[in-house]
mmCIF file of C-alpha atoms in Angstrom:
data_model
loop_
_atom_site.group_PDB
_atom_site.id
_atom_site.type_symbol
_atom_site.label_atom_id
_atom_site.label_comp_id
_atom_site.label_asym_id
_atom_site.label_seq_id
_atom_site.Cartn_x
_atom_site.Cartn_y
_atom_site.Cartn_z
ATOM 1 C CA MET A 1 203.081 -22.799 143.187
ATOM 2 C CA VAL A 2 203.161 -26.122 141.421
ATOM 3 C CA GLU A 3 205.946 -27.219 139.541
ATOM 4 C CA ALA A 4 206.647 -30.183 137.112
ATOM 5 C CA THR A 5 209.994 -31.756 135.988
ATOM 6 C CA LYS A 6 211.113 -30.600 132.474
ATOM 7 C CA TYR A 7 212.606 -33.235 129.962
ATOM 8 C CA SER A 8 214.288 -32.592 126.629
ATOM 9 C CA SER A 9 213.082 -34.290 123.338
ATOM 10 C CA LYS A 10 215.465 -36.722 124.049
ATOM 11 C CA GLY A 11 214.367 -37.577 127.315
ATOM 12 C CA ASP A 12 217.116 -35.923 129.502
ATOM 13 C CA GLN A 13 216.096 -34.138 132.660
ATOM 14 C CA ILE A 14 216.818 -30.428 132.165
ATOM 15 C CA GLY A 15 214.903 -28.718 135.427
ATOM 16 C CA LYS A 16 211.946 -27.554 136.532
ATOM 17 C CA VAL A 17 208.967 -25.651 135.183
ATOM 18 C CA GLU A 18 206.193 -23.760 136.971
ATOM 19 C CA LEU A 19 202.958 -24.692 135.771
ATOM 20 C CA PRO A 20 199.837 -22.227 135.392
ATOM 21 C CA GLN A 21 198.112 -21.846 138.638
ATOM 22 C CA ASN A 22 194.954 -21.104 137.224
ATOM 23 C CA ILE A 23 194.752 -24.706 135.777
ATOM 24 C CA PHE A 24 196.978 -26.765 138.082
ATOM 25 C CA ASP A 25 196.272 -25.397 141.119
ATOM 26 C CA VAL A 26 192.491 -25.155 141.491
ATOM 27 C CA GLU A 27 190.173 -25.486 144.341
ATOM 28 C CA ALA A 28 186.531 -26.605 144.043
ATOM 29 C CA LYS A 29 183.640 -26.532 146.345
ATOM 30 C CA ASN A 30 182.895 -30.230 146.144
ATOM 31 C CA PRO A 31 185.563 -31.834 143.875
ATOM 32 C CA HIS A 32 184.398 -35.628 144.371
ATOM 33 C CA ALA A 33 180.838 -34.834 143.274
ATOM 34 C CA LEU A 34 181.840 -32.626 140.513
ATOM 35 C CA ILE A 35 184.317 -35.303 138.853
ATOM 36 C CA TYR A 36 181.771 -38.080 139.496
ATOM 37 C CA GLU A 37 179.206 -36.176 137.684
ATOM 38 C CA VAL A 38 181.223 -35.074 134.725
ATOM 39 C CA VAL A 39 182.870 -38.580 134.173
ATOM 40 C CA LYS A 40 179.657 -40.301 134.392
ATOM 41 C CA MET A 41 178.050 -37.866 131.740
ATOM 42 C CA TYR A 42 181.257 -38.458 129.511
ATOM 43 C CA ARG A 43 181.126 -42.261 129.896
ATOM 44 C CA ALA A 44 177.351 -42.289 128.923
ATOM 45 C CA ASN A 45 178.066 -40.082 125.770
ATOM 46 C CA GLN A 46 180.662 -42.604 124.524
ATOM 47 C CA ARG A 47 178.133 -45.399 124.544
ATOM 48 C CA GLN A 48 176.866 -45.923 120.854
ATOM 49 C CA GLY A 49 173.517 -47.516 121.633
ATOM 50 C CA THR A 50 173.391 -49.395 118.302
ATOM 51 C CA ALA A 51 172.351 -52.796 119.723
ATOM 52 C CA ALA A 52 169.070 -53.822 117.957
ATOM 53 C CA VAL A 53 167.166 -57.022 117.132
ATOM 54 C CA LYS A 54 164.628 -57.598 114.127
ATOM 55 C CA PHE A 55 161.022 -57.689 115.390
ATOM 56 C CA ARG A 56 158.273 -59.601 113.780
ATOM 57 C CA SER A 57 157.533 -56.733 111.425
ATOM 58 C CA ASP A 58 161.144 -56.562 110.381
ATOM 59 C CA VAL A 59 162.103 -59.963 109.216
ATOM 60 C CA LYS A 60 161.362 -61.538 105.678
ATOM 61 C CA GLY A 61 158.638 -63.893 105.265
ATOM 62 C CA SER A 62 154.894 -64.346 104.137
ATOM 63 C CA GLY A 63 152.004 -63.136 106.310
ATOM 64 C CA ARG A 64 149.795 -66.006 105.480
ATOM 65 C CA LYS A 65 148.851 -68.438 108.289
ATOM 66 C CA LEU A 66 150.649 -71.644 107.884
ATOM 67 C CA PHE A 67 147.646 -73.999 108.343
ATOM 68 C CA ARG A 68 144.094 -73.735 109.663
ATOM 69 C CA GLN A 69 143.423 -72.959 113.343
ATOM 70 C CA LYS A 70 141.395 -76.100 114.322
ATOM 71 C CA GLY A 71 141.340 -79.834 113.249
ATOM 72 C CA THR A 72 144.875 -80.359 112.476
ATOM 73 C CA GLY A 73 145.934 -81.470 116.162
ATOM 74 C CA ASN A 74 148.647 -79.089 116.071
ATOM 75 C CA ALA A 75 149.119 -75.921 118.290
ATOM 76 C CA ARG A 76 147.607 -72.750 116.958
ATOM 77 C CA VAL A 77 150.141 -71.118 114.837
ATOM 78 C CA GLY A 78 150.519 -67.736 113.001
ATOM 79 C CA ASN A 79 152.753 -66.813 110.132
ATOM 80 C CA ARG A 80 156.501 -67.625 109.397
ATOM 81 C CA ARG A 81 157.503 -64.369 111.260
ATOM 82 C CA THR A 82 156.077 -65.354 114.756
ATOM 83 C CA VAL A 83 158.373 -65.115 117.493
ATOM 84 C CA VAL A 84 158.264 -68.850 118.310
ATOM 85 C CA ARG A 85 159.510 -70.065 115.110
ATOM 86 C CA VAL A 86 163.194 -70.273 113.852
ATOM 87 C CA GLY A 87 163.891 -67.490 111.589
ATOM 88 C CA GLY A 88 161.207 -65.282 113.283
ATOM 89 C CA GLY A 89 161.298 -61.984 114.772
ATOM 90 C CA ASN A 90 162.299 -61.334 118.491
ATOM 91 C CA ALA A 91 159.632 -60.617 121.092
ATOM 92 C CA PHE A 92 161.620 -58.372 123.599
ATOM 93 C CA GLY A 93 165.119 -56.974 122.468
ATOM 94 C CA PRO A 94 167.087 -53.957 122.447
ATOM 95 C CA ILE A 95 166.497 -50.883 120.299
ATOM 96 C CA PRO A 96 168.610 -48.119 119.315
ATOM 97 C CA LYS A 97 169.080 -45.618 122.209
ATOM 98 C CA ASP A 98 170.776 -42.280 122.112
ATOM 99 C CA TRP A 99 172.650 -41.937 125.597
ATOM 100 C CA TYR A 100 173.878 -38.518 125.008
ATOM 101 C CA THR A 101 173.930 -35.890 127.640
ATOM 102 C CA PRO A 102 175.363 -32.559 127.218
ATOM 103 C CA ILE A 103 177.872 -31.494 129.656
ATOM 104 C CA PRO A 104 177.918 -27.966 130.934
ATOM 105 C CA LYS A 105 180.733 -26.063 129.795
ATOM 106 C CA LYS A 106 181.737 -24.666 133.242
ATOM 107 C CA LYS A 107 181.493 -27.949 134.889
ATOM 108 C CA LYS A 108 183.455 -29.739 132.214
ATOM 109 C CA ARG A 109 186.159 -27.184 132.420
ATOM 110 C CA LEU A 110 186.260 -27.060 136.385
ATOM 111 C CA ALA A 111 186.380 -30.883 136.279
ATOM 112 C CA LEU A 112 189.415 -30.943 134.105
ATOM 113 C CA LYS A 113 191.370 -28.472 136.051
ATOM 114 C CA VAL A 114 190.481 -30.353 139.341
ATOM 115 C CA ALA A 115 191.977 -33.445 137.743
ATOM 116 C CA LEU A 116 195.103 -31.976 136.292
ATOM 117 C CA THR A 117 195.593 -30.138 139.891
ATOM 118 C CA ASN A 118 195.356 -33.587 141.408
ATOM 119 C CA ARG A 119 198.046 -35.135 139.249
ATOM 120 C CA ALA A 120 200.280 -32.048 139.431
ATOM 121 C CA ARG A 121 200.050 -31.966 143.150
ATOM 122 C CA ASP A 122 201.058 -35.828 143.259
ATOM 123 C CA GLY A 123 203.959 -35.004 140.894
ATOM 124 C CA LYS A 124 202.662 -36.911 138.018
ATOM 125 C CA VAL A 125 202.691 -34.196 135.624
ATOM 126 C CA SER A 126 205.876 -33.706 133.512
ATOM 127 C CA VAL A 127 206.624 -31.194 130.592
ATOM 128 C CA ILE A 128 208.861 -32.263 127.522
ATOM 129 C CA GLU A 129 210.121 -30.396 124.846
ATOM 130 C CA ASP A 130 208.247 -30.485 121.501
ATOM 131 C CA LEU A 131 208.743 -33.882 120.124
ATOM 132 C CA LYS A 132 209.989 -34.269 116.469
ATOM 133 C CA PHE A 133 210.091 -37.579 114.430
ATOM 134 C CA ASP A 134 211.217 -37.554 111.225
ATOM 135 C CA LYS A 135 209.049 -40.834 110.487
ATOM 136 C CA PRO A 136 206.994 -42.972 112.708
ATOM 137 C CA SER A 137 209.087 -44.979 114.910
ATOM 138 C CA ILE A 138 207.718 -47.050 117.862
ATOM 139 C CA LYS A 139 211.161 -48.101 118.818
ATOM 140 C CA GLU A 140 212.432 -44.295 119.526
ATOM 141 C CA ALA A 141 208.935 -43.691 121.272
ATOM 142 C CA ILE A 142 209.731 -46.551 123.553
ATOM 143 C CA ALA A 143 213.301 -45.495 124.251
ATOM 144 C CA LEU A 144 211.899 -42.065 125.086
ATOM 145 C CA LEU A 145 209.536 -43.340 127.624
ATOM 146 C CA ASN A 146 212.070 -45.634 129.136
ATOM 147 C CA LYS A 147 214.387 -42.660 129.775
ATOM 148 C CA ILE A 148 211.872 -40.562 131.135
ATOM 149 C CA GLY A 149 210.693 -43.647 133.460
ATOM 150 C CA LEU A 150 207.086 -44.129 132.109
ATOM 151 C CA SER A 151 207.689 -47.316 130.019
ATOM 152 C CA ASP A 152 205.607 -49.481 132.480
ATOM 153 C CA LYS A 153 203.067 -46.707 133.596
ATOM 154 C CA LYS A 154 199.818 -45.922 132.190
ATOM 155 C CA SER A 155 200.301 -42.427 130.891
ATOM 156 C CA LEU A 156 198.565 -39.677 128.888
ATOM 157 C CA ILE A 157 200.524 -37.546 126.254
ATOM 158 C CA LEU A 158 199.069 -34.093 125.317
ATOM 159 C CA VAL A 159 200.366 -32.478 122.008
ATOM 160 C CA ASP A 160 199.289 -29.509 120.316
ATOM 161 C CA GLY A 161 198.079 -30.542 116.851
ATOM 162 C CA SER A 162 198.120 -33.923 115.324
ATOM 163 C CA ASP A 163 201.491 -34.710 113.839
ATOM 164 C CA THR A 164 201.044 -38.210 112.063
ATOM 165 C CA SER A 165 204.750 -39.183 112.776
ATOM 166 C CA ILE A 166 204.183 -38.663 116.643
ATOM 167 C CA VAL A 167 200.716 -40.234 116.605
ATOM 168 C CA LYS A 168 201.687 -43.272 114.844
ATOM 169 C CA SER A 169 204.958 -43.760 117.166
ATOM 170 C CA PHE A 170 202.958 -43.641 120.305
ATOM 171 C CA SER A 171 199.456 -44.989 119.504
ATOM 172 C CA ASN A 172 200.295 -48.722 119.513
ATOM 173 C CA ILE A 173 202.503 -48.590 122.763
ATOM 174 C CA GLN A 174 200.370 -50.417 125.374
ATOM 175 C CA GLY A 175 199.353 -48.111 128.307
ATOM 176 C CA ILE A 176 200.238 -44.882 126.387
ATOM 177 C CA PHE A 177 197.322 -42.752 125.433
ATOM 178 C CA MET A 178 197.384 -39.481 123.291
ATOM 179 C CA ASP A 179 195.218 -36.359 122.659
ATOM 180 C CA ARG A 180 195.208 -32.941 121.500
ATOM 181 C CA ALA A 181 195.534 -30.230 124.220
ATOM 182 C CA ASP A 182 192.662 -28.219 123.125
ATOM 183 C CA CYS A 183 190.086 -31.166 123.934
ATOM 184 C CA VAL A 184 191.566 -33.144 126.519
ATOM 185 C CA HIS A 185 188.704 -34.528 129.206
ATOM 186 C CA ALA A 186 189.040 -34.750 132.781
ATOM 187 C CA TYR A 187 188.416 -38.616 132.423
ATOM 188 C CA GLU A 188 191.462 -39.067 130.180
ATOM 189 C CA VAL A 189 193.602 -37.434 132.889
ATOM 190 C CA LEU A 190 192.032 -39.518 135.934
ATOM 191 C CA ASN A 191 192.127 -42.587 133.700
ATOM 192 C CA CYS A 192 196.090 -42.354 133.574
ATOM 193 C CA ASN A 193 198.689 -42.323 136.226
ATOM 194 C CA ASN A 194 200.847 -39.852 134.691
ATOM 195 C CA VAL A 195 200.463 -36.752 132.181
ATOM 196 C CA VAL A 196 203.264 -35.705 129.802
ATOM 197 C CA ILE A 197 202.672 -32.459 128.225
ATOM 198 C CA THR A 198 204.773 -30.852 125.393
ATOM 199 C CA GLU A 199 205.787 -27.270 125.778
ATOM 200 C CA SER A 200 203.388 -26.106 122.943
ATOM 201 C CA ALA A 201 200.624 -28.161 124.440
ATOM 202 C CA LEU A 202 201.244 -26.443 127.724
ATOM 203 C CA LYS A 203 200.702 -23.133 126.108
ATOM 204 C CA LYS A 204 197.527 -24.333 124.269
ATOM 205 C CA VAL A 205 195.998 -25.664 127.399
ATOM 206 C CA GLU A 206 196.432 -22.332 129.249
ATOM 207 C CA GLU A 207 195.114 -20.564 126.255
ATOM 208 C CA VAL A 208 192.009 -22.633 125.921
ATOM 209 C CA PHE A 209 191.227 -23.537 129.277
ATOM 210 C CA GLY A 210 193.102 -20.561 131.484
ATOM 211 C CA LYS A 211 189.940 -18.165 130.837
#
């Protein structure tokens, strides 16, 4: 049985809560290899691969030879688009590339469970009552984090849905990351020292990933 500290929406500690065993207390055959493989594919999928240069056929300019081949005393020359002239094309440059690799669903889910298990066993998972902000307030968000003791720690906050007021309150705080409970990834969990889950988000995590 794995437990987590529970806080009120104001940041007061109100007890302990038992975390779902099928998500926060999971064993894998080779967890390190699993995490490495899934995180590597996830990070590769974040690469845009849009770096590109213009080659000789892409730049503007006449295709006419600038002057005759022999008799001028100059080096042999082509047209204005040649790679050796200023404003010409590039000889060897990057071209757009797709780095996407589909991550197997079972591996992706198991890696997430292993990551959450690791944080839960280290006491780095906290549960908080559903957050409510009448309007975006970074000041209130910082005060809440200070009360919980996460003001100077890299933390991931999982919420159910995407309340604009909550997102805007936490999104500009350094070291604080947010995501929806139904699309969290193992990399996000491992990239932060602490995980804070709202009550409704905890139910959503169990609903989506507990199967």
